Coordinates of C-alpha atoms and ligand atoms in Angstrom, one line a residue:
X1138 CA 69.3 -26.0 -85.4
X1139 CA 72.8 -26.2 -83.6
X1140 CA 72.1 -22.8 -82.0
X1141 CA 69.1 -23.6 -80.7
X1142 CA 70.4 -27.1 -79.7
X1143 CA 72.9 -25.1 -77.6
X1144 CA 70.2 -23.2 -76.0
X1145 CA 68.5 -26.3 -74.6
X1146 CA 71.7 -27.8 -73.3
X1147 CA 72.1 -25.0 -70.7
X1148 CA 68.5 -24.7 -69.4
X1149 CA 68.1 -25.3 -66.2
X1150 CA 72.0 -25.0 -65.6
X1151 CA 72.0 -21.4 -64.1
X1152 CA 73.4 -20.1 -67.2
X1153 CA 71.7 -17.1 -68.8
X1154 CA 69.1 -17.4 -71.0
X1155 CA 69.9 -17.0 -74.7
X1156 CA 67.8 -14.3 -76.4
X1157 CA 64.9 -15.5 -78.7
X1158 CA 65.9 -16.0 -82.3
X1159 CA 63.1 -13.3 -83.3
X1160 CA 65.0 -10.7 -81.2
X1161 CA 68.6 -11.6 -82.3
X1162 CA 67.0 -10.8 -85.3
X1163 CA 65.4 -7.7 -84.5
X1164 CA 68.6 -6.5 -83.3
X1165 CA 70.1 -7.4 -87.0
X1166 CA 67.3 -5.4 -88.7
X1167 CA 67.8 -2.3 -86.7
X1168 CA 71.6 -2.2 -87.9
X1169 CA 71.0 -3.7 -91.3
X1170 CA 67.5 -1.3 -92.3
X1171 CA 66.8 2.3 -92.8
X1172 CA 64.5 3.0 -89.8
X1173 CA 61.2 4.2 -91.7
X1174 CA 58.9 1.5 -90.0
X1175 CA 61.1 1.7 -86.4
X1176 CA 61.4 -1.5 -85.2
X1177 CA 58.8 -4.3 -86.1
X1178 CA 57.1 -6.0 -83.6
X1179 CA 58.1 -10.0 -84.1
X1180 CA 60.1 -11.2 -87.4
X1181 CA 57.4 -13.7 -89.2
X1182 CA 58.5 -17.2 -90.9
X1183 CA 55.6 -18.7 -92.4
X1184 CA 51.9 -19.5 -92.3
X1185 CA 49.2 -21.1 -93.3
X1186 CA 45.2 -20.5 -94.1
X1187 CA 44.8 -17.6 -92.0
X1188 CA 47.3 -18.9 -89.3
X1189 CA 51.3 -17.2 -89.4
X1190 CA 54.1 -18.5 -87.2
X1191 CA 56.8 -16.1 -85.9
X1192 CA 60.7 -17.2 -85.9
X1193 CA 60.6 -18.8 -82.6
X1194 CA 57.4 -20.9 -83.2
X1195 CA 54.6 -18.8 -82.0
X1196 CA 51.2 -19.0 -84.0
X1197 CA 48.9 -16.0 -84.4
X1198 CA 45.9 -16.1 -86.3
X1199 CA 46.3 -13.1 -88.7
X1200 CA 43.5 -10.8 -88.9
X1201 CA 45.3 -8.2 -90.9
X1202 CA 46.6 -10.6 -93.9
X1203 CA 49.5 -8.0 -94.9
X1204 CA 47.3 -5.2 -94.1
X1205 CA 44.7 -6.6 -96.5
X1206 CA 47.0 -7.8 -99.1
X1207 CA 46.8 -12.2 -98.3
X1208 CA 43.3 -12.1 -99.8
X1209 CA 43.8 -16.1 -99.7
X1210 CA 45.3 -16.1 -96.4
X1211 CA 49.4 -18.0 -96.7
X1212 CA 50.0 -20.9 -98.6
X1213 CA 46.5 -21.0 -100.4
X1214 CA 46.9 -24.1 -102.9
X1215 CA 45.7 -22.3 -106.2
X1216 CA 48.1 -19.3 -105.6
X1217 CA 51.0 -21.2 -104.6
X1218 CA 50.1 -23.7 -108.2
X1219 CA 49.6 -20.5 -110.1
X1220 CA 52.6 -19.1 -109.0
X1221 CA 55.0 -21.6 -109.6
X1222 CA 53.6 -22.9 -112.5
X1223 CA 54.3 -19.7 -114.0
X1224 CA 57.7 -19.0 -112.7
X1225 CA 58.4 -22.6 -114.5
X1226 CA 57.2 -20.5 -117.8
X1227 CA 58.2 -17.3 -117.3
X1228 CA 58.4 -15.0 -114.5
X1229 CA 59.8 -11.8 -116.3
X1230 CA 59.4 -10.7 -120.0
X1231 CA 59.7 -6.8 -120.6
X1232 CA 57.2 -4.2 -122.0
X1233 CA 58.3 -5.3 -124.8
X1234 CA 56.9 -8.0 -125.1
X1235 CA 53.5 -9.2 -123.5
X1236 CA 51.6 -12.5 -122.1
X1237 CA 48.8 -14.2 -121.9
X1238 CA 48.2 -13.7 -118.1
X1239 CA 48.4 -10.3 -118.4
X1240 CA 46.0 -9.6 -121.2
X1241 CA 43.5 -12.4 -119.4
X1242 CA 44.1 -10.5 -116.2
X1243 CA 43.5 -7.0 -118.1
X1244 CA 40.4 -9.0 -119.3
X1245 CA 39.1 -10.3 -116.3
X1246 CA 39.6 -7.0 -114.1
X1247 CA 37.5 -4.9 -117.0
X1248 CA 34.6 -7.3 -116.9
X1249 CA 34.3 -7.4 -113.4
X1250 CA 34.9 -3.9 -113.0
X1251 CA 31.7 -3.3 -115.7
X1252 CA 33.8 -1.1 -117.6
X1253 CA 32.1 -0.4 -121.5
X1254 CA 34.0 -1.8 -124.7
X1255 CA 37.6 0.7 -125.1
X1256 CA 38.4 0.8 -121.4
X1257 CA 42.2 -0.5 -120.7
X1258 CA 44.3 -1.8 -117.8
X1259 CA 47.8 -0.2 -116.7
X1260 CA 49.6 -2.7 -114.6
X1261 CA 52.0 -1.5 -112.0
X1262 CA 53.8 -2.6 -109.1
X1263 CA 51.8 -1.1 -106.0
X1264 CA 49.2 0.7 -105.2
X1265 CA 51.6 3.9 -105.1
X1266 CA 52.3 3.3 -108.4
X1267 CA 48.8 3.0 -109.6
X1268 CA 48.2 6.3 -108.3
X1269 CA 51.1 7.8 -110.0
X1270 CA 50.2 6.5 -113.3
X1271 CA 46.2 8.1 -112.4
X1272 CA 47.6 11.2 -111.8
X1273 CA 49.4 11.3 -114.8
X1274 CA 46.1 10.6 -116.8
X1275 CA 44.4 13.4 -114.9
X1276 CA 47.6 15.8 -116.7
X1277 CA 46.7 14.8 -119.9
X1278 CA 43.0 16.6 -119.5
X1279 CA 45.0 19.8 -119.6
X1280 CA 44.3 20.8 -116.5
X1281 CA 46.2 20.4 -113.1
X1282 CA 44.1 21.2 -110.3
X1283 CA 43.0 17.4 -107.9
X1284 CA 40.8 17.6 -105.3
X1285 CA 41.8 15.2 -103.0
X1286 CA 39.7 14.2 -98.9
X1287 CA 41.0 15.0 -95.7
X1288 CA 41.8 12.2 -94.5
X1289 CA 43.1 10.0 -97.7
X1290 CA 45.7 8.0 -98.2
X1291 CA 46.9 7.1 -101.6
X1292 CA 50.6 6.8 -101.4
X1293 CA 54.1 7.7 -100.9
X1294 CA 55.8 8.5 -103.9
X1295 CA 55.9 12.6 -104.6
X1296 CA 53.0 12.8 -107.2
X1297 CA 51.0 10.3 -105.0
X1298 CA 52.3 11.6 -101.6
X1299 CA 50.8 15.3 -102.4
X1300 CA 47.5 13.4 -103.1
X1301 CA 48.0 12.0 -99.3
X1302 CA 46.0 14.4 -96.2
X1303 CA 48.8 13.5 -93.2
X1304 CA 50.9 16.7 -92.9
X1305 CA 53.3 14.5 -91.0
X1306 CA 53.9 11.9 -94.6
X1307 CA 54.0 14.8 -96.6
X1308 CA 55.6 18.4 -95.1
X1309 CA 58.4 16.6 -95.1
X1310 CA 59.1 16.4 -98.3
X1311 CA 57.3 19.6 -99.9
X1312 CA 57.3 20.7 -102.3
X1313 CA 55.3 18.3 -104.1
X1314 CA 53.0 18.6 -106.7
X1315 CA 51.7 21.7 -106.8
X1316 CA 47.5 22.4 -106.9
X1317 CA 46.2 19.5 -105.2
X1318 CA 43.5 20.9 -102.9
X1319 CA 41.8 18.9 -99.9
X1320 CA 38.0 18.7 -98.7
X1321 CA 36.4 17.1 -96.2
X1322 CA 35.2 13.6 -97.3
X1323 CA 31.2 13.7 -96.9
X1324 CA 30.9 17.7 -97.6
X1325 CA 28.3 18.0 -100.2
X1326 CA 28.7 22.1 -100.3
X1327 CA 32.6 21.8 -100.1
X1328 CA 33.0 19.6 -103.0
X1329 CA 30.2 21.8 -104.8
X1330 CA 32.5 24.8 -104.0
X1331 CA 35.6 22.8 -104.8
X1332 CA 35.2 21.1 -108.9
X1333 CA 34.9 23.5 -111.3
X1334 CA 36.0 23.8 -115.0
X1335 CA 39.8 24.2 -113.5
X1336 CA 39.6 20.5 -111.7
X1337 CA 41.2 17.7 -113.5
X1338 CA 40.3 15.5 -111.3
X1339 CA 38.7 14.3 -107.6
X1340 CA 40.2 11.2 -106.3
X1341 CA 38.6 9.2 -103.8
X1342 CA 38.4 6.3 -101.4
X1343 CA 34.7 4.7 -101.7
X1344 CA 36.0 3.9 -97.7
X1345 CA 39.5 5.7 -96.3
X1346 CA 41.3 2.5 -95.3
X1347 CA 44.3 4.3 -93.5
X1348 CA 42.5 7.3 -91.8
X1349 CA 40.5 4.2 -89.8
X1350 CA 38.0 2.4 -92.3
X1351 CA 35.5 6.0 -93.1
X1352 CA 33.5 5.1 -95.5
X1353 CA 32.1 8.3 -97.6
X1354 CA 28.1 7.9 -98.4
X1355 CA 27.2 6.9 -101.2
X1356 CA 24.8 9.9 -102.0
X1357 CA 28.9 11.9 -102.1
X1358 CA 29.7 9.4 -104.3
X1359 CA 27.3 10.0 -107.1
X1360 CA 27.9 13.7 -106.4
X1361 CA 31.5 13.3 -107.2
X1362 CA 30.3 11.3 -110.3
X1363 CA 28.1 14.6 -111.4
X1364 CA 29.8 17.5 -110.5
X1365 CA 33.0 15.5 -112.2
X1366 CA 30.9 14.7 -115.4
X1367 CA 29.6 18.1 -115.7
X1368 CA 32.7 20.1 -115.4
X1369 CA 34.7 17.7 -117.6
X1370 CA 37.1 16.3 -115.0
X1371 CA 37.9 12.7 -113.7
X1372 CA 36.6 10.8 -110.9
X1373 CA 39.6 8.6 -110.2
X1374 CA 38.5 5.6 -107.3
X1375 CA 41.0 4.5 -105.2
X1376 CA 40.3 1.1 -104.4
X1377 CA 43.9 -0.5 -103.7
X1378 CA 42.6 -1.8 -100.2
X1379 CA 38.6 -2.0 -100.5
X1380 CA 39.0 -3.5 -104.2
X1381 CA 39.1 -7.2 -105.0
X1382 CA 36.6 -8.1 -103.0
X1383 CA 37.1 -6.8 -99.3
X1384 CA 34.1 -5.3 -98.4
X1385 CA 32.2 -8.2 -99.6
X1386 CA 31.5 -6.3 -103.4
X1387 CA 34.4 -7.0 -106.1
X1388 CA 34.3 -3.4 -105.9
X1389 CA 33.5 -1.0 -103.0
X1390 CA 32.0 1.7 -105.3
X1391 CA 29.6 -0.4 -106.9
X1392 CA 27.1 -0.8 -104.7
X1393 CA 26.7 3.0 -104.9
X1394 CA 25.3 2.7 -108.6
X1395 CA 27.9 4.5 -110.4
X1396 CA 31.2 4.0 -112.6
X1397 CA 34.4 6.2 -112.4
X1398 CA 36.4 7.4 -114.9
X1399 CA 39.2 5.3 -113.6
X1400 CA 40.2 2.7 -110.8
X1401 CA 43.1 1.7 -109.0
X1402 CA 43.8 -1.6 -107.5
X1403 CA 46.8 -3.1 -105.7
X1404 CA 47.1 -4.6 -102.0
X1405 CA 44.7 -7.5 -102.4
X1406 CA 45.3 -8.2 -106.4
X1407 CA 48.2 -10.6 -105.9
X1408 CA 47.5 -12.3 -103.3
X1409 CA 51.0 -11.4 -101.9
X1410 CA 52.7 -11.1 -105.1
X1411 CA 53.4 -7.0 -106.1
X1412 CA 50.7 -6.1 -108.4
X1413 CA 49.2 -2.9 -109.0
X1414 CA 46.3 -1.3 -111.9
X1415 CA 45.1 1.2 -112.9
X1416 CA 41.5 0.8 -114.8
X1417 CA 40.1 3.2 -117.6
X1418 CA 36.7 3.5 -118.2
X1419 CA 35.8 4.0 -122.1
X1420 CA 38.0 5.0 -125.1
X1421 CA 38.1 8.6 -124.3
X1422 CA 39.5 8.3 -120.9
X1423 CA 41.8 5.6 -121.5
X1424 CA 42.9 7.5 -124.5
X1425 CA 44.7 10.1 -122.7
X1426 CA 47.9 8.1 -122.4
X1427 CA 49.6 7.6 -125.9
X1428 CA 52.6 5.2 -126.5
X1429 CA 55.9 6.4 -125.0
X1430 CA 54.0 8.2 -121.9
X1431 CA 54.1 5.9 -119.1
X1432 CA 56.0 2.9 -118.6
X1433 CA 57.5 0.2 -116.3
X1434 CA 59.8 -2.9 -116.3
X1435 CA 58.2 -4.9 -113.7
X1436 CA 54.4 -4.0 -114.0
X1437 CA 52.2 -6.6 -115.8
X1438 CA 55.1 -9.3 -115.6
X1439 CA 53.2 -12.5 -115.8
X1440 CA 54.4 -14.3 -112.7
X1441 CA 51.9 -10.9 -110.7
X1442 CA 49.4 -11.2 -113.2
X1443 CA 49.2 -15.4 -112.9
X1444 CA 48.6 -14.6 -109.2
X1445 CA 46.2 -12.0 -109.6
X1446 CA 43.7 -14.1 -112.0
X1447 CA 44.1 -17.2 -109.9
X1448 CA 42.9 -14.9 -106.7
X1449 CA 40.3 -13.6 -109.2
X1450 CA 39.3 -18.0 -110.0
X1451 CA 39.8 -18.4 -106.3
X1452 CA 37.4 -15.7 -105.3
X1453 CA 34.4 -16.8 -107.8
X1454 CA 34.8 -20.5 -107.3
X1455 CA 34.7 -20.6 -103.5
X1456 CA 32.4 -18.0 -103.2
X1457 CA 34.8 -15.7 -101.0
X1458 CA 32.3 -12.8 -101.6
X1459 CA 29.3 -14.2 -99.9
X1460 CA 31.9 -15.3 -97.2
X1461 CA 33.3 -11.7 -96.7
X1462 CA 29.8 -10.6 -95.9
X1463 CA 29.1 -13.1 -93.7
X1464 CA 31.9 -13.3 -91.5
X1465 CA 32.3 -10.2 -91.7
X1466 CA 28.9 -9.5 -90.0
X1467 CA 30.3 -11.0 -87.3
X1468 CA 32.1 -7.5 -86.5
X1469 CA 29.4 -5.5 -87.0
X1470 CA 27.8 -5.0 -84.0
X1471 CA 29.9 -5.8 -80.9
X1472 CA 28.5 -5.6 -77.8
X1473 CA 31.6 -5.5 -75.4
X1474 CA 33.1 -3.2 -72.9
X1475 CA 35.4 -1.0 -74.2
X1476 CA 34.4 -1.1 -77.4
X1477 CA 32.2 2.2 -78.8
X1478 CA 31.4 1.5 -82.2
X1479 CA 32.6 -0.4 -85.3
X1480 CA 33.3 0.8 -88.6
X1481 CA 33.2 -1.2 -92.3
X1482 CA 32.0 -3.5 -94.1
X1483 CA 32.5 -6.9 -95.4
X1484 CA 36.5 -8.0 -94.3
X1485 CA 37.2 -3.8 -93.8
X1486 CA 36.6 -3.2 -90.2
X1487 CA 37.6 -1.3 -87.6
X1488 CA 36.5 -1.2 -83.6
X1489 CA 36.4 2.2 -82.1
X1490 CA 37.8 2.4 -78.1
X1491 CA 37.2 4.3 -75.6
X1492 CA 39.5 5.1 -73.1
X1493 CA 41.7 2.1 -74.2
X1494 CA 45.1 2.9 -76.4
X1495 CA 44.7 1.4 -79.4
X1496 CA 48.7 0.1 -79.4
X1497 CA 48.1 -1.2 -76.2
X1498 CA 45.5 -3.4 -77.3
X1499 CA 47.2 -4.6 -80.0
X1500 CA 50.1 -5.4 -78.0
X1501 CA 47.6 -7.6 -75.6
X1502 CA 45.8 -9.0 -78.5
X1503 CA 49.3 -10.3 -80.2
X1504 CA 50.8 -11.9 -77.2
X1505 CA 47.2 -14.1 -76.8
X1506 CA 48.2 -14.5 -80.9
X1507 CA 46.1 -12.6 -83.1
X1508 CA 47.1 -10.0 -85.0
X1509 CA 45.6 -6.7 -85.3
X1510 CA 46.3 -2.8 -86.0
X1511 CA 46.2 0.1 -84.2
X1512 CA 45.1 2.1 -87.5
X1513 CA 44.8 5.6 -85.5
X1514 CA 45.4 6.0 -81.6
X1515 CA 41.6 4.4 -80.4
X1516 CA 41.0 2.4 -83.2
X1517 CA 42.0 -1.3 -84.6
X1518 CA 41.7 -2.4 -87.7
X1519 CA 40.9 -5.7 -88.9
X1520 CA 41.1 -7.0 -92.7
X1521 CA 41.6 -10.7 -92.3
X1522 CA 42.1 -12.7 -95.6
X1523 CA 39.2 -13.4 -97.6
X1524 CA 39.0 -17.0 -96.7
X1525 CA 38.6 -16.7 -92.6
X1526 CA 35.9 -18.6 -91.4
X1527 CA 33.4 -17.8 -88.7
X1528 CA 35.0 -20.1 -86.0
X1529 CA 38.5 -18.4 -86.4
X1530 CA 36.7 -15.2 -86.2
X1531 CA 35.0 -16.3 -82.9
X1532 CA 38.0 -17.4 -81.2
X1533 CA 38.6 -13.5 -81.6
X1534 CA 35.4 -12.0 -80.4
X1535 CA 35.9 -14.7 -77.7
X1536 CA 39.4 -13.5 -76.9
X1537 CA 38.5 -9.8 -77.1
X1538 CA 37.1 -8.8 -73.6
X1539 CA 39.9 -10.3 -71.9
X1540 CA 42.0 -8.6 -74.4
X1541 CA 40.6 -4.9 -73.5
X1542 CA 40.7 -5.4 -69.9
X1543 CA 44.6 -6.7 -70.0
X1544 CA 45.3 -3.8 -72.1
X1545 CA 43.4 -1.5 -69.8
X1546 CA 44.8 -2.5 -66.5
X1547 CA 48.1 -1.5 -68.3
X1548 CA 46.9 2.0 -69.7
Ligands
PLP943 C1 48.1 0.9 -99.4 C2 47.4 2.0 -100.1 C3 48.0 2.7 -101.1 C4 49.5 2.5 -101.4 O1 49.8 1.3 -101.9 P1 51.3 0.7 -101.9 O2 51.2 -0.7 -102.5 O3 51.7 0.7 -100.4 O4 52.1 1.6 -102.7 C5 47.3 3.7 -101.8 N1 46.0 3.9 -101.5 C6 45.3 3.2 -100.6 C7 43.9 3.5 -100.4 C8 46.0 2.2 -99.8 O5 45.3 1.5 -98.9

């Protein structure tokens, strides 16, 4: 407070003005953090609902939630309960040992998830590690070989980073796991070509959230479901950022009619809190992994897996389902210059440019105080929490043609 006291005191006195607190801060960051995410565009305090407030006082609404991870928006009153409540009990416990968060969680996540009596629940830490823990499943078939989409995104970590189509992300760091083979997502003859008796498993996003919101048909995804079931291989969902109830479904797979072999969730799960899973479908699959095969200290700790079931309570009781699909409607169809198409469904969207620079736009969009992402070079992506309504998400659409022409006057 003294600081900015001081900062008051000489306005207006012909002394220089004193940088913002968010860019002394920025300034920390870039000679405190390895530079992986370069420099970040405002330092964040707080929010709440679906409103966040930067260091120096500025509100944005937040249409991006965390990149769809604040399924209750900040400060949501049953989270923050849960949570605390818990971390009165217990926050950590070990593998050891186990909870009863974690087994209702495991529970919950199977019933909603339709899985048959014998399935089971892996909890992790991320979506990442989810994956990792899927691909070690996918060894114990015996076999090696994943086919994996152009296009995907399923993490950084080696084993999930080979899975992962950006040759920038990966070449890096080759080699990686070896016999991981990509198609492009829609194919119907290359994925015919690609599984055989060799394939352990196809992975797939129901809709690629990173390569900007593509959603495969669902016609692919039953085809994955055959040509997996008759070759004897896995079909392994990723659903870390369309699960939980993004795209309006608790699942985005299900409205395709079918049921993998196994599941992963993360980003959305906790509300905030670190949580990933990885779901197993039936007693065969899920009895690939044996004791002593997989592990972790933090995943399925009770303070992630209080969170996660009171965003599951959350979601039922206030109907955040039915609201996805209706707000979200609101992005379906935009008629506004500059913008060519939209993509998505539910809260998962993204609007397609033309001849506007996505970053640009973002830029614009922040300083009039939403928050958006430039998911690919002409394309935003939006994935506001759960709980938006329709009037925050018309102070957007109302926003956005003044928006596009700001940012193209500057392109
Ligand atoms: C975010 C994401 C991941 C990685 O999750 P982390 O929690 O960042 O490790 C994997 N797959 C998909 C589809 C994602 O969107």
């Amino acid at each position: 407070m003294s600081a900015d006291r001081s900062t008051d005191t000489s306005e207006g006195r012909g002394v220089p003005e004193v940088a913002s607190k968010g860019t002394g801060l920025l300034t920390r960051y870039a000679a405190s953090m390895v530079q992986v995410f370069g420099t970040p565009q405002i330092v964040l305090a707080s929010g709440q609902g679906c409103w966040v407030t930067d260091i120096d006082g500025k509100r944005y609404l937040d249409l991006l939630s965390g990149i769809a991870v604040n399924a209750l928006g900040y400060g949501h009153p049953a989270l923050v309960q849960a949570v605390s409540k818990q971390a009165e009990a217990a926050i950590h416990i070990s593998n050891f040992f186990t909870s009863e968060p974690a087994i209702q969680l495991a529970e919950r996540l199977l019933a909603l998830a339709g899985a048959p009596t014998g399935s089971g629940v892996f909890f992790a830490n991320s979506g990442t590690e989810a994956n990792e823990a899927a691909i070690k499943l996918t060894r114990r078939t015996g076999r090696s070989r994943i086919i994996a989409m152009e296009g995907s995104f399923h993490g950084r970590s080696t084993g999930a980073l080979a899975l992962t189509h950006k040759a920038a992300y990966r070449e890096p760091f080759e080699p990686l796991i070896p016999d991981v083979h990509f198609v492009p997502p829609g194919d119907a003859d290359a994925l015919r070509v690609a599984v055989d008796g060799q394939t352990a498993a196809v992975f797939v996003e129901p809709i690629q959230g990173e390569a900007g919101i593509r959603e495969v048909p669902a016609g692919y995804l039953r085809l994955a479901r055959d040509l997996t079931r008759r070759h004897g291989a896995l079909l392994v969902l990723d659903e870390i950022q369309t699960g939980v109830g993004r795209t309006g479904d608790w699942f985005a797979h299900t409205s395709a009619g079918i049921r993998p072999d196994a599941m992963t969730l993360a980003k959305g799960l906790g509300g905030g809190v670190p949580i990933g899973a990885l779901l197993t479908y039936g007693p065969e699959v899920t009895g690939l992994l044996t004791a002593g095969q997989h592990g972790t200290t933090f995943g399925g700790n009770p303070l992630a897996c209080a969170a996660g079931l009171a965003v599951l309570d959350t979601i039922e009781r206030d109907h955040l389902l039915e609201n996805a699909t209706r707000v979200g409607a609101l992005l379906g169809d935009l008629n506004v210059p500059g913008v060519s198409a939209t993509r998505g469904r539910g809260l998962l969207r993204a609007i397609e440019l033309s001849g506007i620079p996505a970053p640009l736009v973002m830029q614009e969009a922040r300083d009039a105080g939403f928050i958006v992402n430039a998911v690919t070079p002409t394309a935003l992506r939006l994935a506001p929490p759960l709980i938006i309504t329709a009037d925050e998400l018309g102070g957007f659409l109302t926003a956005l043609p003044g928006i596009l022409e700001r940012a193209q006057a500057l392109s």
